[in-house]
XYZ file of C-alpha atoms in Angstrom:
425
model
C -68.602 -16.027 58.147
C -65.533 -14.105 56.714
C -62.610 -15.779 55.715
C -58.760 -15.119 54.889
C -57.807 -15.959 51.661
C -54.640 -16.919 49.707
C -55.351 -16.464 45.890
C -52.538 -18.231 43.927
C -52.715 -16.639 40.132
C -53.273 -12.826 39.415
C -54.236 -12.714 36.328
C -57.185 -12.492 33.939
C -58.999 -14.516 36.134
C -56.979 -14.756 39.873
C -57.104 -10.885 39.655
C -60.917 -10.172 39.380
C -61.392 -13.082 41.817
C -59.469 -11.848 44.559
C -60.703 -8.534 44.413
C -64.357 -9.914 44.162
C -63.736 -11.569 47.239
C -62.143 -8.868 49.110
C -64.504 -6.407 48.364
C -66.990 -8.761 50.289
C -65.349 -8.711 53.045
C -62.777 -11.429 52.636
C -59.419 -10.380 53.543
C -57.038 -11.866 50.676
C -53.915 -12.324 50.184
C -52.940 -12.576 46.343
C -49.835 -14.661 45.189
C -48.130 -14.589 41.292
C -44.701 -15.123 40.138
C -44.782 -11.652 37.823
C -42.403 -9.161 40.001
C -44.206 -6.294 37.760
C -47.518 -7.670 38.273
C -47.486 -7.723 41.980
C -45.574 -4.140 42.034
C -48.415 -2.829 39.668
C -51.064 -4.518 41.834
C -49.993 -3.315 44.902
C -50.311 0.341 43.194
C -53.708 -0.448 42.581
C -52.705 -0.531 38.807
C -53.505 -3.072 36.034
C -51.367 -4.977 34.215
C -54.705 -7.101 32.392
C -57.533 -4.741 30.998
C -61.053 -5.820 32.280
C -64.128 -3.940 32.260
C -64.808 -2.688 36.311
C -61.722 -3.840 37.363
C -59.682 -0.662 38.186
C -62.530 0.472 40.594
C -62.854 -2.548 42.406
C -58.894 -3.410 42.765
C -58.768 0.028 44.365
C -61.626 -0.355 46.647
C -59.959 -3.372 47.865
C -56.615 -2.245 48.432
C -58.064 0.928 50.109
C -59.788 -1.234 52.247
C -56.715 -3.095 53.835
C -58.679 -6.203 52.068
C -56.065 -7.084 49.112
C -52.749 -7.028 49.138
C -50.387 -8.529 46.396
C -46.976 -10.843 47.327
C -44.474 -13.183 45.545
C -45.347 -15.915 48.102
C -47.895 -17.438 49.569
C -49.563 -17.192 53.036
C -51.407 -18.678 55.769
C -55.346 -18.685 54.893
C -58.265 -20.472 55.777
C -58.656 -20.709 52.034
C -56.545 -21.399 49.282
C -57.605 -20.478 45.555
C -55.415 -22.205 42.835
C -56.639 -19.738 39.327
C -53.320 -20.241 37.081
C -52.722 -21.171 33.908
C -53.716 -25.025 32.538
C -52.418 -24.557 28.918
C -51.568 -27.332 26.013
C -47.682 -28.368 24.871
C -46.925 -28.147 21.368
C -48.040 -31.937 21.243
C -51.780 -31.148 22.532
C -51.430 -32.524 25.545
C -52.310 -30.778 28.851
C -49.186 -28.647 30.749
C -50.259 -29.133 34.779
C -46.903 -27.754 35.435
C -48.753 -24.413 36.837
C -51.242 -26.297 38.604
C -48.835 -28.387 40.470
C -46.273 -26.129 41.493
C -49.078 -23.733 42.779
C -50.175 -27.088 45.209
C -46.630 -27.557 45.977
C -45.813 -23.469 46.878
C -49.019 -23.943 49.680
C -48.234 -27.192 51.352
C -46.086 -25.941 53.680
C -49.375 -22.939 54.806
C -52.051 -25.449 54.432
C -53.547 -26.288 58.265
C -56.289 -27.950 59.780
C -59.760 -27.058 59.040
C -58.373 -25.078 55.589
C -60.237 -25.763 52.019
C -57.904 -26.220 48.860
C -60.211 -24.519 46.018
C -59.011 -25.445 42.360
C -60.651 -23.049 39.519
C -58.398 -23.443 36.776
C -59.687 -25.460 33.887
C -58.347 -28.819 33.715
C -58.320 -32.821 32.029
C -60.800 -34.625 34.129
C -59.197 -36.079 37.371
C -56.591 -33.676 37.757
C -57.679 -32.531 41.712
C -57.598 -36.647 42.398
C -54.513 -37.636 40.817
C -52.361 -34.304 40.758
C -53.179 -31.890 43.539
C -54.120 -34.797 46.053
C -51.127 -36.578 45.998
C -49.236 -32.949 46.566
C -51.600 -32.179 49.456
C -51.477 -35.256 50.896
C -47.269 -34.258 52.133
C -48.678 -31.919 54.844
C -49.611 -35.172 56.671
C -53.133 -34.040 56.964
C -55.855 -36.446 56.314
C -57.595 -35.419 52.937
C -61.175 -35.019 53.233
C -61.235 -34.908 56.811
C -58.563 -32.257 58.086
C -57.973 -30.389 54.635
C -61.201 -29.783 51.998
C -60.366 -29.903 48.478
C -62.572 -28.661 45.880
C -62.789 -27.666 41.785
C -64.612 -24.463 41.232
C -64.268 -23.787 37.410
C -64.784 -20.064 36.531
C -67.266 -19.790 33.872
C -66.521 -16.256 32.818
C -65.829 -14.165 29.664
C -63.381 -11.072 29.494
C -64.971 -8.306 29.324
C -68.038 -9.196 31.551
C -66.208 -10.832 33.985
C -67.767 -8.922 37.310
C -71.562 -9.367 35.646
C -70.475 -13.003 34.816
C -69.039 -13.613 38.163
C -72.285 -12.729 39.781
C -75.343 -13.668 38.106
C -73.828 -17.114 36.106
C -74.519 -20.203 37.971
C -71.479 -22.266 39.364
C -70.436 -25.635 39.554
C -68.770 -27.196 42.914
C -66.875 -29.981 43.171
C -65.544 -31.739 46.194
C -63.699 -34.645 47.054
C -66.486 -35.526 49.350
C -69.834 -34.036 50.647
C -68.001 -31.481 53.257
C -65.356 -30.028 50.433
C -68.578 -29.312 48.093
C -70.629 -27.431 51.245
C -67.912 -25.578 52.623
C -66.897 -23.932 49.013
C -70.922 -23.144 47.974
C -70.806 -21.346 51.397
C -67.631 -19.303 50.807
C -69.002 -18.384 47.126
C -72.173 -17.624 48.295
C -70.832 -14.282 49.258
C -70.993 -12.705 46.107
C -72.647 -15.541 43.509
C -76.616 -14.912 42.763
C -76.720 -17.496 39.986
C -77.434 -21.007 41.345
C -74.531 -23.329 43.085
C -74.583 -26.960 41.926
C -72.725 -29.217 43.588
C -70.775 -32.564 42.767
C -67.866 -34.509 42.854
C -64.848 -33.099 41.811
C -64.381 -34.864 38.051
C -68.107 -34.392 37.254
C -67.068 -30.652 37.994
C -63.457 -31.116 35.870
C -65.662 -32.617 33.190
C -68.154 -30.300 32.907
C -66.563 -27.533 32.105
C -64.112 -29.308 29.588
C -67.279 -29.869 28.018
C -68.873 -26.259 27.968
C -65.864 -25.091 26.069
C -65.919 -28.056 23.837
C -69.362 -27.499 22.955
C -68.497 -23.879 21.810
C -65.579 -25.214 19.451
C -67.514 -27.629 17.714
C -70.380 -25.537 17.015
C -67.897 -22.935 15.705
C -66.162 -25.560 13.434
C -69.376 -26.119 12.495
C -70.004 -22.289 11.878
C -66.730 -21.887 9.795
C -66.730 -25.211 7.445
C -70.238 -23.587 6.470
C -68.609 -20.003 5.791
C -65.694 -22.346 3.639
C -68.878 -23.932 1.518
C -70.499 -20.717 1.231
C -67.071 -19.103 0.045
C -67.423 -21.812 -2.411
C -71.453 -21.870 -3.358
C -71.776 -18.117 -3.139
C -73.855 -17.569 -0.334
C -74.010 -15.481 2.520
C -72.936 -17.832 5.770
C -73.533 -15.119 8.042
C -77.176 -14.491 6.162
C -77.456 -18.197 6.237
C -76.393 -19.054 9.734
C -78.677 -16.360 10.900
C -81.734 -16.899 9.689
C -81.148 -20.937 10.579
C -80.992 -19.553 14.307
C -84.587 -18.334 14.044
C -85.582 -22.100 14.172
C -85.930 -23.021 18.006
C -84.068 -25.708 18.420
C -80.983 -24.360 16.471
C -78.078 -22.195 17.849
C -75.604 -22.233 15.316
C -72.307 -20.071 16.554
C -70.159 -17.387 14.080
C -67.252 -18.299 11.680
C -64.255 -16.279 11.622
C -60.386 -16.403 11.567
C -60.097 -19.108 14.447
C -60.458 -19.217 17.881
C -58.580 -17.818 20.552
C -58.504 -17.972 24.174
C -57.510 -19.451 26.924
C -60.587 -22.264 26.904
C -61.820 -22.844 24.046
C -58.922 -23.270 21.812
C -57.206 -25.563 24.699
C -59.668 -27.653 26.267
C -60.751 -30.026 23.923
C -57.487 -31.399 23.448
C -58.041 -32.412 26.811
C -60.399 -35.044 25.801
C -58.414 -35.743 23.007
C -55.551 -36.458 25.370
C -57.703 -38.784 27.345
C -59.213 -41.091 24.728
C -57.822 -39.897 21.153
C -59.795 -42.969 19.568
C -63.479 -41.884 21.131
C -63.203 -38.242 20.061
C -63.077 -37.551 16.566
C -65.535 -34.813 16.116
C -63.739 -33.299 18.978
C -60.078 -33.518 17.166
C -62.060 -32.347 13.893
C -63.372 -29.283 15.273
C -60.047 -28.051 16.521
C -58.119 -28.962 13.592
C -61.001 -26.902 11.272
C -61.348 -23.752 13.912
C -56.864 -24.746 14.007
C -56.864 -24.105 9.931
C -58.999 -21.015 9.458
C -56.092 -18.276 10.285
C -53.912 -20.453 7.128
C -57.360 -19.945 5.061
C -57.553 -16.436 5.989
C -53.995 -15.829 5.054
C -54.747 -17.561 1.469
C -57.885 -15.410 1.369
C -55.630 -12.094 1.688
C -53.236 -13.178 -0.835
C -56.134 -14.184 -3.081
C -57.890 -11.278 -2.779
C -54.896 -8.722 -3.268
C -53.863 -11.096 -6.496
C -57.256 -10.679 -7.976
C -56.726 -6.461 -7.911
C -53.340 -7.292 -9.532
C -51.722 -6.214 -6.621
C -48.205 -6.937 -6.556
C -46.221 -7.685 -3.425
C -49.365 -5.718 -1.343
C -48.733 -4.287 2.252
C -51.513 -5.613 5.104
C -53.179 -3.528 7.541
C -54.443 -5.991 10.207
C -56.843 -4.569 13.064
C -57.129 -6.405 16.028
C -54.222 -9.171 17.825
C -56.653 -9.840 21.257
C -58.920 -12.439 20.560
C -61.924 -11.090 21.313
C -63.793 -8.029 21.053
C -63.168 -4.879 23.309
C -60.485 -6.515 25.843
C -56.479 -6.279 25.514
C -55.906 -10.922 26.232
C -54.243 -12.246 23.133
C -54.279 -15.689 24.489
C -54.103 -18.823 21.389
C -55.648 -15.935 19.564
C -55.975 -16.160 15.440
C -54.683 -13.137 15.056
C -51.128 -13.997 15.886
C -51.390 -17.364 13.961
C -52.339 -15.203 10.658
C -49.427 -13.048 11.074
C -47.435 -16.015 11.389
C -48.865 -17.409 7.901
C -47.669 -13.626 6.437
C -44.632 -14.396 7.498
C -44.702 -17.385 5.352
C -45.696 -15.961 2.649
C -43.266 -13.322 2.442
C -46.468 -10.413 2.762
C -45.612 -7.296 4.468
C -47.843 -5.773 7.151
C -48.407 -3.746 9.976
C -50.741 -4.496 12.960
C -52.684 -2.384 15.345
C -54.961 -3.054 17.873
C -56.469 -0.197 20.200
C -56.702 -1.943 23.372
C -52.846 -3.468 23.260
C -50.968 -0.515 24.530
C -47.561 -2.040 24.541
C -45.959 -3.151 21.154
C -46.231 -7.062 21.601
C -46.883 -8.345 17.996
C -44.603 -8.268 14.889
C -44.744 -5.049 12.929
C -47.035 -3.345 15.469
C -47.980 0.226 15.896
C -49.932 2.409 18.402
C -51.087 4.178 15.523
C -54.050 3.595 13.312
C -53.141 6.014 10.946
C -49.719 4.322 10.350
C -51.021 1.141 9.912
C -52.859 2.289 7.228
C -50.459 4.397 5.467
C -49.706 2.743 1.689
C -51.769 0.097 3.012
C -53.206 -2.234 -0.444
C -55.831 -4.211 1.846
C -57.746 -3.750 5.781
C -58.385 -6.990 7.470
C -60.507 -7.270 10.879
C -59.362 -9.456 12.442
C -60.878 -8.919 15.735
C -64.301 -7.195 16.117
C -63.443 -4.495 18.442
C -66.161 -1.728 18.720
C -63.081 1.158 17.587
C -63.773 -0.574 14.440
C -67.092 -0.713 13.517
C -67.575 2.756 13.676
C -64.544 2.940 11.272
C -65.442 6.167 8.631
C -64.309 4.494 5.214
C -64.361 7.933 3.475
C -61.780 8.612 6.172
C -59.775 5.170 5.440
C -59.663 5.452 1.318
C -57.503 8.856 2.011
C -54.826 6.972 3.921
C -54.428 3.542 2.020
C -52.723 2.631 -1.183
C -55.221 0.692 -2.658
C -58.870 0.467 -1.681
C -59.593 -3.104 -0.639
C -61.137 -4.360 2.749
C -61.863 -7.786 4.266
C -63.864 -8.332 7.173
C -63.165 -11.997 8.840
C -65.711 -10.773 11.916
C -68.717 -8.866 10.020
C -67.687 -6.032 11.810
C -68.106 -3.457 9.029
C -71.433 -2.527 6.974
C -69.616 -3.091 3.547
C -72.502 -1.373 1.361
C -71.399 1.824 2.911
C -67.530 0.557 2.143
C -68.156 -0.007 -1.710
C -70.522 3.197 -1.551
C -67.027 4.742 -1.092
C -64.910 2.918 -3.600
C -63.819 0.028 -1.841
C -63.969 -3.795 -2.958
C -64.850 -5.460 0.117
C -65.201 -9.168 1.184
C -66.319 -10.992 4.391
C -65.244 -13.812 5.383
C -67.649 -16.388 4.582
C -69.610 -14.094 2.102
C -68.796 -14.306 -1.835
C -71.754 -12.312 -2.486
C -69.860 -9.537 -1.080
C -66.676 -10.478 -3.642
């Protein structure tokens, strides 16, 4: 049976949502405080960059089956997807997720189901959203379903993801937990689990936690192989042919809008129960200020003297424009520090957002003394270096995502380093 829907968030993940919805016949009605965001939307025009998207936003406008506002609606279902980020003192901001719960109480009716798919500290849809929903005057659980639905996507592949990846349901009873497999089940192939609400909250804290350790993991080994000579990236790989082993990449830290903030969620809850978790994100927290030393060590050893940066890449992951907690940024801001110069570009950030940015790769590079990827965008794996020497000062690279092939770099005159790789000093 078709619903109505009232999406509240339009952004990297609200956005593709709705529209997933809509294009399955849903009718939806999208909510987010951006005035530019709902303009663009209502253009069918993007204001995130996500493989698919553009297509499928203007099917569903087309359709009469998505429509952007500043304010919530009446629905049958309301979709919470905003932001659930971390204040400067780790702990969780549920400001967003709150005030979201508070702009639909006065649309929520009888018979409607409250869906939560933002990532949050376990027992935030029992002791934060339930308490809000509870001043409609409608019994919980009975008259008004409440759910947590975590999306379990990555940018980039977020239609493929959305479909084929299995998905967790959580209710705050038996009812809540049918009623939202059955609305997903419209577009989801992967398998539906279903449980209570926190299991659901706690899970996914835990996927994303999972991901940062391992990587912690990844990059202390790429700091002892920095310091041992070996090839980490060698190393790690031939490890992973073992079967039980599944060791992740280093690199210059980790970005994002999960993995870099949900840990500290279980920090927040029991700080004296998680010390590998606190460890991991105070390694993966380090690695930009080690890749800043690593650029001022490396231009020092050329006898370079007050050297000019070209960084490539600010999003924090390959191939998509979201620069979300990424490493990038928190590099530049160790530059800074240091009192280096540099320029930054990235090909899939089309507005200048980041200091000292340019929409052009050959200005980057001009006088340019050293090239550091930073992200692993596929723009710059291709990258000629016989092209690069001609534009740069000096002729020093240093890959922090073993983006590049640097045999072919030194073929062409350049001393080049990975991150992670002192073979390759």
């Amino acid at each position: 049976m078709k619903k109505s829907l009232c999406v509240v968030g339009l952004g990297y993940i609200g956005l593709p949502t709705s529209v997933m919805f809509a294009i399955h016949g849903h009718k939806v009605h999208g909510v987010d405080v951006n005035h530019k965001a709902v303009e663009m939307i209502n253009n069918k025009q993007l204001h995130i960059e996500e493989y698919g998207l553009q297509e499928r936003l203007e099917e569903a406008v087309d359709a009469g089956m998505f429509e952007a506002s500043l304010e919530p609606a009446e629905a049958d279902v309301f979709v919470i997807a905003v932001p659930s980020p971390i204040r400067e003192d780790k702990t969780a901001n549920l400001d967003y997720v709150r005030k979201a719960t508070e702009a639909i109480v006065p649309f929520v009716k009888k018979g409607n189901l409250v869906i939560l798919e933002s990532t949050v500290p376990p027992r935030t849809v029992e002791d934060v959203m339930v308490p809000v929903l509870e001043q409609t005057g409608l019994d919980i659980g009975e008259d008004v379903y409440v759910s947590h639905s975590p999306e379990r996507v990555i940018p980039g592949k977020v239609f493929q993801e959305l479909v084929d990846n299995d998905r967790i349901v959580g209710g705050i009873n038996e009812q809540s937990s049918v009623l939202t497999k059955e609305l997903y089940e419209s577009f989801v192939k992967g398998n539906i689990h279903l449980t209570d609400a926190t299991t659901a909250e706690m899970a996914k804290v835990i996927e994303n936690t999972y991901r940062d350790v391992n990587i912690a993991f990844a990059n202390e080994l790429a700091l002892i192989s920095d310091k041992i000579g070996v090839n980490s990236w060698e190393a790690i790989k031939l490890a992973n042919f073992h079967p039980r082993v599944n060791i992740h990449t280093p690199g210059p830290g980790v970005g994002g809008h999960c993995i870099a903030v949900d840990p500290w969620f279980l920090a927040e809850i029991e700080p004296d129960l998680s010390k590998i978790i606190q460890l991991s994100r105070n390694t993966n927290d380090n690695m930009p200020v080690y890749t800043a030393e690593q650029i001022q060590k490396l231009t020092k050893e050329q006898f370079i003297n007050d050297p000019k940066v070209a960084l490539f890449g600010l999003s924090f992951k390959a191939n998509i424009d979201d620069q979300r907690e990424s490493p990038s940024l928190k590099v530049i801001l160790e530059l800074v520090e240091k009192g280096i110069s540099f320029t930054t570009y990235d090909p899939h950030i089309k507005e200048n957002v980041a200091s000292n940015q340019t929409q052009s790769m050959d200005e980057a590079l001009d006088g340019a003394d050293i090239l550091v990827i930073l992200t692993d965008h596929d723009e710059f794996k291709t990258l000629d270096p016989e092209y690069i020497k001609g534009k740069m000062k000096n002729r020093l690279v240093f890959d922090t995502k073993n983006a590049l092939s640097l045999n072919e770099w030194k073929q062409a005159g350049f001393v080049a380093k990975r991150l992670g790789d002192s073979k390759n000093g």
